[in-house]
Tab-separated table of C-alpha atoms in Angstrom:
chain	number	residue	atom	x	y	z
A	127	MET	CA	84.383	108.790	95.416
A	128	GLU	CA	82.293	107.858	91.802
A	129	PRO	CA	81.002	104.396	92.966
A	130	GLU	CA	82.236	102.474	89.712
A	131	ALA	CA	85.172	103.156	89.758
A	132	ALA	CA	85.507	102.770	93.702
A	133	LYS	CA	83.965	98.872	92.586
A	134	SER	CA	87.078	98.522	90.055
A	135	TYR	CA	89.284	98.182	93.166
A	136	LEU	CA	87.676	95.405	94.809
A	137	PRO	CA	89.482	92.568	93.003
A	138	ILE	CA	92.756	94.188	94.533
A	139	VAL	CA	91.239	94.151	98.128
A	140	ALA	CA	89.763	90.903	97.564
A	141	SER	CA	93.180	89.237	97.087
A	142	LEU	CA	94.853	91.054	99.591
A	143	ILE	CA	92.361	90.202	102.719
A	144	LYS	CA	92.926	86.441	100.956
A	145	GLY	CA	96.553	86.975	101.495
A	146	GLU	CA	97.205	86.479	97.890
A	147	GLY	CA	99.964	87.991	95.585
A	148	GLY	CA	98.888	89.914	92.619
A	149	ASP	CA	99.921	92.829	90.260
A	150	TYR	CA	98.881	96.434	91.912
A	151	ALA	CA	100.640	98.616	89.075
A	152	GLN	CA	97.674	99.993	88.517
A	153	LEU	CA	97.386	101.487	91.959
A	154	LEU	CA	100.619	103.725	91.254
A	155	PRO	CA	100.695	106.890	89.824
A	156	GLN	CA	101.914	106.642	85.952
A	157	SER	CA	104.809	109.179	85.978
A	158	LYS	CA	106.597	111.274	88.615
A	159	ASN	CA	107.337	113.468	86.034
A	160	PHE	CA	104.786	115.425	83.016
A	161	THR	CA	106.270	116.551	80.130
A	162	ALA	CA	104.035	115.337	77.542
A	163	TRP	CA	102.858	118.692	76.559
A	164	ALA	CA	104.172	121.247	74.255
A	165	THR	CA	103.391	124.780	74.651
A	166	PRO	CA	101.993	126.612	71.544
A	167	LYS	CA	104.198	128.261	69.019
A	168	ASN	CA	102.570	131.546	69.935
A	169	SER	CA	102.895	131.406	73.386
A	170	GLU	CA	105.771	132.816	75.608
A	171	ALA	CA	104.567	130.387	78.812
A	172	ASN	CA	107.154	127.746	80.077
A	173	LEU	CA	105.156	125.011	81.441
A	174	VAL	CA	106.400	123.349	84.500
A	175	ALA	CA	105.846	120.242	86.718
A	176	PRO	CA	106.737	119.513	90.524
A	177	ASP	CA	110.181	118.117	91.466
A	178	TRP	CA	108.720	115.265	93.318
A	179	ARG	CA	111.390	116.298	95.875
A	180	TYR	CA	110.994	120.482	95.936
A	181	GLY	CA	107.846	120.675	94.202
A	182	PHE	CA	107.994	124.142	92.470
A	183	LYS	CA	110.698	125.785	94.384
A	184	GLY	CA	113.449	127.385	92.242
A	185	ILE	CA	111.457	127.965	89.314
A	186	SER	CA	113.616	130.732	87.615
A	187	THR	CA	111.907	131.188	84.380
A	188	LYS	CA	109.393	134.395	83.636
A	189	ASN	CA	106.140	133.511	82.806
A	190	SER	CA	105.962	129.777	83.928
A	191	ILE	CA	102.701	128.215	84.096
A	192	ALA	CA	102.409	125.717	86.901
A	193	ILE	CA	100.962	122.013	85.920
A	194	VAL	CA	99.607	120.706	89.318
A	195	PRO	CA	98.494	116.433	88.641
A	196	LEU	CA	95.190	115.214	90.300
A	197	ASN	CA	95.231	111.708	89.430
A	198	GLY	CA	93.702	108.246	90.572
A	199	ALA	CA	92.168	108.012	94.162
A	200	ILE	CA	92.453	111.095	96.129
A	201	MET	CA	93.949	111.002	99.863
A	202	LYS	CA	95.272	113.336	102.453
A	203	TYR	CA	98.832	112.045	102.703
A	204	ASP	CA	101.339	110.680	100.126
A	205	ASN	CA	100.844	107.369	98.392
A	206	CYS	CA	102.298	104.943	96.633
A	207	GLY	CA	104.520	108.097	95.243
A	208	ALA	CA	101.099	110.334	94.280
A	209	PRO	CA	100.696	113.529	96.294
A	210	GLY	CA	97.906	113.905	98.846
A	211	THR	CA	95.910	116.773	99.277
A	212	LYS	CA	98.431	118.473	101.756
A	213	SER	CA	101.243	118.275	99.207
A	214	ILE	CA	99.074	119.464	96.508
A	215	ALA	CA	98.431	122.510	98.985
A	216	GLN	CA	102.229	122.909	99.158
A	217	TYR	CA	102.276	123.091	95.444
A	218	TYR	CA	100.060	125.858	95.372
A	219	GLN	CA	101.433	127.822	98.329
A	220	GLN	CA	104.854	127.766	96.393
A	221	ILE	CA	102.772	128.909	92.898
A	222	GLU	CA	101.325	131.656	94.852
A	223	GLN	CA	104.605	132.979	96.305
A	224	ASN	CA	106.998	132.559	93.233
A	225	PRO	CA	106.865	135.744	91.069
A	226	ASN	CA	107.859	133.856	88.017
A	227	ILE	CA	105.187	131.864	88.019
A	228	ILE	CA	101.712	133.571	86.353
A	229	GLY	CA	99.080	131.047	87.119
A	230	SER	CA	98.333	127.337	87.145
A	231	ILE	CA	96.708	124.072	85.333
A	232	MET	CA	95.552	121.397	87.028
A	233	ILE	CA	95.362	118.164	84.781
A	234	GLY	CA	92.423	116.311	86.660
A	235	ASP	CA	91.689	112.653	85.792
A	236	SER	CA	90.460	111.118	89.238
A	237	PRO	CA	87.225	109.289	90.252
A	238	GLY	CA	87.517	110.957	93.671
A	239	GLY	CA	88.613	109.720	97.294
A	240	SER	CA	89.126	110.490	100.891
A	241	ALA	CA	86.600	113.221	102.239
A	242	ASP	CA	89.121	114.484	104.665
A	243	GLY	CA	91.512	116.841	103.566
A	244	THR	CA	89.666	117.821	100.279
A	245	GLY	CA	87.301	120.819	101.930
A	246	PRO	CA	90.301	122.540	103.190
A	247	LEU	CA	92.616	122.026	99.943
A	248	SER	CA	89.181	123.164	97.815
A	249	GLU	CA	88.959	126.708	99.914
A	250	PHE	CA	92.933	127.061	100.097
A	251	ILE	CA	92.716	127.031	96.431
A	252	ALA	CA	90.025	129.488	96.082
A	253	SER	CA	91.492	132.094	98.303
A	254	LEU	CA	94.937	132.324	95.971
A	255	SER	CA	95.238	135.284	93.601
A	256	LYS	CA	96.791	133.649	90.697
A	257	PRO	CA	94.535	132.246	88.111
A	258	SER	CA	94.194	128.772	87.919
A	259	VAL	CA	92.506	126.252	85.531
A	260	MET	CA	91.035	122.806	85.888
A	261	TRP	CA	91.883	120.536	82.603
A	262	VAL	CA	89.808	117.525	82.662
A	263	ASP	CA	91.529	114.962	81.041
A	264	GLY	CA	88.914	112.213	81.451
A	265	MET	CA	87.379	112.324	84.753
A	266	ILE	CA	86.753	114.662	87.928
A	267	CYS	CA	84.147	113.636	89.929
A	268	SER	CA	83.366	113.561	93.880
A	269	ALA	CA	86.511	114.877	95.825
A	270	ALA	CA	88.193	115.553	92.590
A	271	TYR	CA	85.242	117.871	91.115
A	272	TRP	CA	85.319	119.715	94.790
A	273	ILE	CA	88.900	120.665	94.376
A	274	GLY	CA	88.265	121.419	90.549
A	275	SER	CA	85.699	123.678	91.553
A	276	ALA	CA	87.742	125.869	93.246
A	277	HIS	CA	89.671	126.724	90.045
A	278	ASN	CA	88.730	129.740	88.213
A	279	GLU	CA	87.519	128.040	85.053
A	280	ILE	CA	87.007	124.229	84.148
A	281	ILE	CA	87.559	123.165	80.985
A	282	ALA	CA	86.849	119.704	79.624
A	283	GLY	CA	89.437	118.014	77.665
A	284	TYR	CA	87.123	116.424	75.064
A	285	LYS	CA	83.257	115.807	74.697
A	286	THR	CA	83.509	112.235	76.593
A	287	ASP	CA	85.233	113.407	79.459
A	288	ILE	CA	82.992	112.301	82.825
A	289	VAL	CA	82.228	115.276	85.535
A	290	GLY	CA	80.239	115.476	88.734
A	291	SER	CA	79.079	113.084	91.431
A	292	ILE	CA	78.532	115.476	94.045
A	293	GLY	CA	77.751	113.545	97.017
A	294	THR	CA	78.653	111.325	99.857
A	295	TYR	CA	78.340	107.987	100.892
A	296	ILE	CA	80.299	105.404	103.145
A	297	THR	CA	80.568	101.701	102.242
A	298	LEU	CA	80.859	99.073	105.190
A	299	TYR	CA	81.527	95.608	104.835
A	300	ASP	CA	79.873	93.140	106.904
A	301	TYR	CA	82.236	90.247	107.584
A	302	ARG	CA	80.736	88.743	110.494
A	303	ASP	CA	79.343	85.680	108.676
A	304	ALA	CA	82.672	85.004	107.068
A	305	MET	CA	84.422	85.135	110.029
A	306	ALA	CA	82.341	83.041	111.693
A	307	GLU	CA	82.461	79.999	109.007
A	308	MET	CA	86.122	80.619	109.770
A	309	GLY	CA	85.315	79.999	113.482
A	310	VAL	CA	86.420	83.300	114.437
A	311	LYS	CA	84.121	84.972	117.106
A	312	GLU	CA	84.854	88.557	117.582
A	313	ILE	CA	84.098	89.881	121.356
A	314	SER	CA	84.618	93.515	121.937
A	315	ILE	CA	84.565	94.482	125.499
A	316	TYR	CA	83.688	98.646	126.059
A	317	ALA	CA	84.805	100.591	129.095
A	318	THR	CA	81.506	101.501	131.067
A	319	ALA	CA	81.583	105.251	130.015
A	320	SER	CA	81.583	104.625	126.409
A	321	THR	CA	78.245	103.786	125.883
A	322	GLN	CA	78.471	105.571	122.261
A	323	LYS	CA	81.756	104.619	120.836
A	324	ASN	CA	81.197	102.978	117.299
A	325	LYS	CA	77.529	102.515	117.976
A	326	ILE	CA	76.511	103.991	114.852
A	327	PHE	CA	78.704	101.957	112.721
A	328	ALA	CA	77.211	98.911	115.062
A	329	ASP	CA	73.603	100.075	114.402
A	330	ALA	CA	74.574	100.679	110.561
A	331	LEU	CA	75.701	97.057	109.885
A	332	ASP	CA	72.813	95.682	111.489
A	333	GLY	CA	70.336	97.071	109.270
A	334	LYS	CA	69.978	100.930	110.876
A	335	PRO	CA	72.073	103.416	109.274
A	336	GLU	CA	69.619	106.654	109.986
A	337	GLN	CA	72.145	107.852	113.087
A	338	LEU	CA	75.218	107.386	110.827
A	339	ILE	CA	73.761	109.196	108.167
A	340	LYS	CA	72.543	112.389	110.081
A	341	GLN	CA	75.819	112.348	112.464
A	342	VAL	CA	78.542	111.718	109.762
A	343	ILE	CA	76.864	111.359	106.144
A	344	ASP	CA	74.739	114.421	105.898
A	345	PRO	CA	76.976	116.753	107.535
A	346	PHE	CA	80.209	115.526	105.343
A	347	ASN	CA	77.744	116.182	102.221
A	348	GLU	CA	76.148	119.751	103.025
A	349	SER	CA	79.750	120.711	103.774
A	350	PHE	CA	80.207	119.502	100.118
A	351	MET	CA	77.860	121.016	98.174
A	352	SER	CA	78.078	124.322	100.646
A	353	GLY	CA	81.283	124.025	98.875
A	354	VAL	CA	80.723	123.611	95.464
A	355	LYS	CA	78.089	126.449	95.227
A	356	LYS	CA	80.384	128.983	96.675
A	357	ASN	CA	83.015	128.178	94.200
A	358	ARG	CA	80.844	127.980	91.410
A	359	TYR	CA	78.739	130.769	92.644
A	360	GLY	CA	77.065	132.542	89.502
A	361	LYS	CA	77.534	129.709	87.100
A	362	GLY	CA	73.988	128.501	87.222
A	363	ILE	CA	74.567	124.872	88.960
A	364	SER	CA	71.417	122.608	88.244
A	365	LYS	CA	69.393	121.590	91.088
A	366	GLU	CA	69.944	117.857	89.628
A	367	ALA	CA	74.228	118.090	89.765
A	368	PHE	CA	73.702	117.987	93.768
A	369	THR	CA	71.675	114.484	93.296
A	370	GLY	CA	75.385	112.611	92.424
A	371	ARG	CA	74.401	112.461	88.990
A	372	THR	CA	77.654	112.466	86.437
A	373	TYR	CA	77.757	114.440	83.144
A	374	MET	CA	79.450	113.926	79.653
A	375	ALA	CA	81.231	117.383	78.869
A	376	ASN	CA	78.263	119.060	77.060
A	377	ASP	CA	75.712	118.181	79.487
A	378	ALA	CA	78.183	119.320	82.340
A	379	ILE	CA	78.257	122.493	80.681
A	380	ASN	CA	74.712	122.664	80.441
A	381	ALA	CA	74.238	122.115	84.640
A	382	GLY	CA	76.962	124.878	85.106
A	383	LEU	CA	79.606	122.269	86.253
A	384	VAL	CA	82.297	122.797	83.080
A	385	ASP	CA	82.954	126.243	81.657
A	386	SER	CA	84.191	125.212	78.228
A	387	ILE	CA	85.329	122.100	76.169
A	388	GLY	CA	88.967	122.814	74.529
A	389	ASN	CA	92.183	121.237	74.037
A	390	PHE	CA	95.261	121.571	76.687
A	391	ASP	CA	96.492	124.785	74.511
A	392	TYR	CA	93.534	126.196	75.111
A	393	ALA	CA	93.742	125.652	78.994
A	394	ILE	CA	96.966	127.191	78.303
A	395	GLU	CA	95.921	130.475	76.552
A	396	ARG	CA	92.787	130.870	79.337
A	397	VAL	CA	95.527	131.105	81.804
A	398	GLN	CA	97.788	133.430	80.172
A	399	LYS	CA	94.277	135.983	79.689
A	400	LEU	CA	93.173	135.479	83.091
A	401	ALA	CA	96.584	136.301	84.024
A	402	LYS	CA	96.830	139.612	82.137
A	403	ALA	CA	93.141	140.456	83.151
C-alpha cells in the first residue's frame, strides 16, 4: 500500500487498540451501485454495474460494458461490503462468459493493500479475451497498479491522478515497551523442533531485518515487478518506476505506466474500439 495512504488509517487503529469508540464510516465503501456515469449520445453501449448478490449474471442487453469497482484498501476477501480480489475475479469470469458484454472498465481509486490475492487476480485479468480498460479516478498505487497493469489500457481520468508505488514493504509495530509499562510480560513457549518459527519477525523487531527482507519482502517484490513488466510489455516502463516512486498522470505516461489521459466517455470509446478490433 502507498505509505502515506496507509498512515491515514493510524488514528483509527490507535482508537481501536485503546478501546475507544469512533466514526469509522470512512472505512466503508461509498456506494454499492455505480450509476454516476452517462453513456455518450453517439454510443450504443449500455453500462452495467455488478449486483452485490449476483455480480454480472443475467445481463441481457447487447453491447453492454461492465463497470468494475476497485476502491479503497485492497483485500483478498470481501470486507465492509467492498469486494475482495476473489470476488473481483468472479466478476471478470462472468464478464468473459456473458455474450452480451463486449468488455469492461475498472474504475480505480485505491492506494493498494494486501499482496495476497493480488498477483492471481492480475494474471487472471491478463488472460481474458475481452477488452478491458483501467480508468483512474484519483489513484492506483501499489497492489492497485499491479491489478491495473493487467488491463489492455490504463487511462488517467485527470492530470492530477496519482499512479505507481511499485514496491513492497512490511510494517511491524513493537508494543513490548508499552505492554511492559502496563505490567504485562509476554512469554512465548515453542516446541523443541520449532527453532525457526516467527524468528525472522522477532529478529526484525530486534533490529535485524535481513532475513525478513530476503525470505519475504524481496520475493514478493520480485513477483510484483515481474508481473507488471509482463503485463506492460512493450510499453517502455522506466527503471525508476520500479523503485516505488509515484507519478502524476503526465509523468506516468512518460514513465510508461499510463497510456493516456481522458474522461470516462473516452474510456467507453476505447473499450468499444478494442472490442471491434
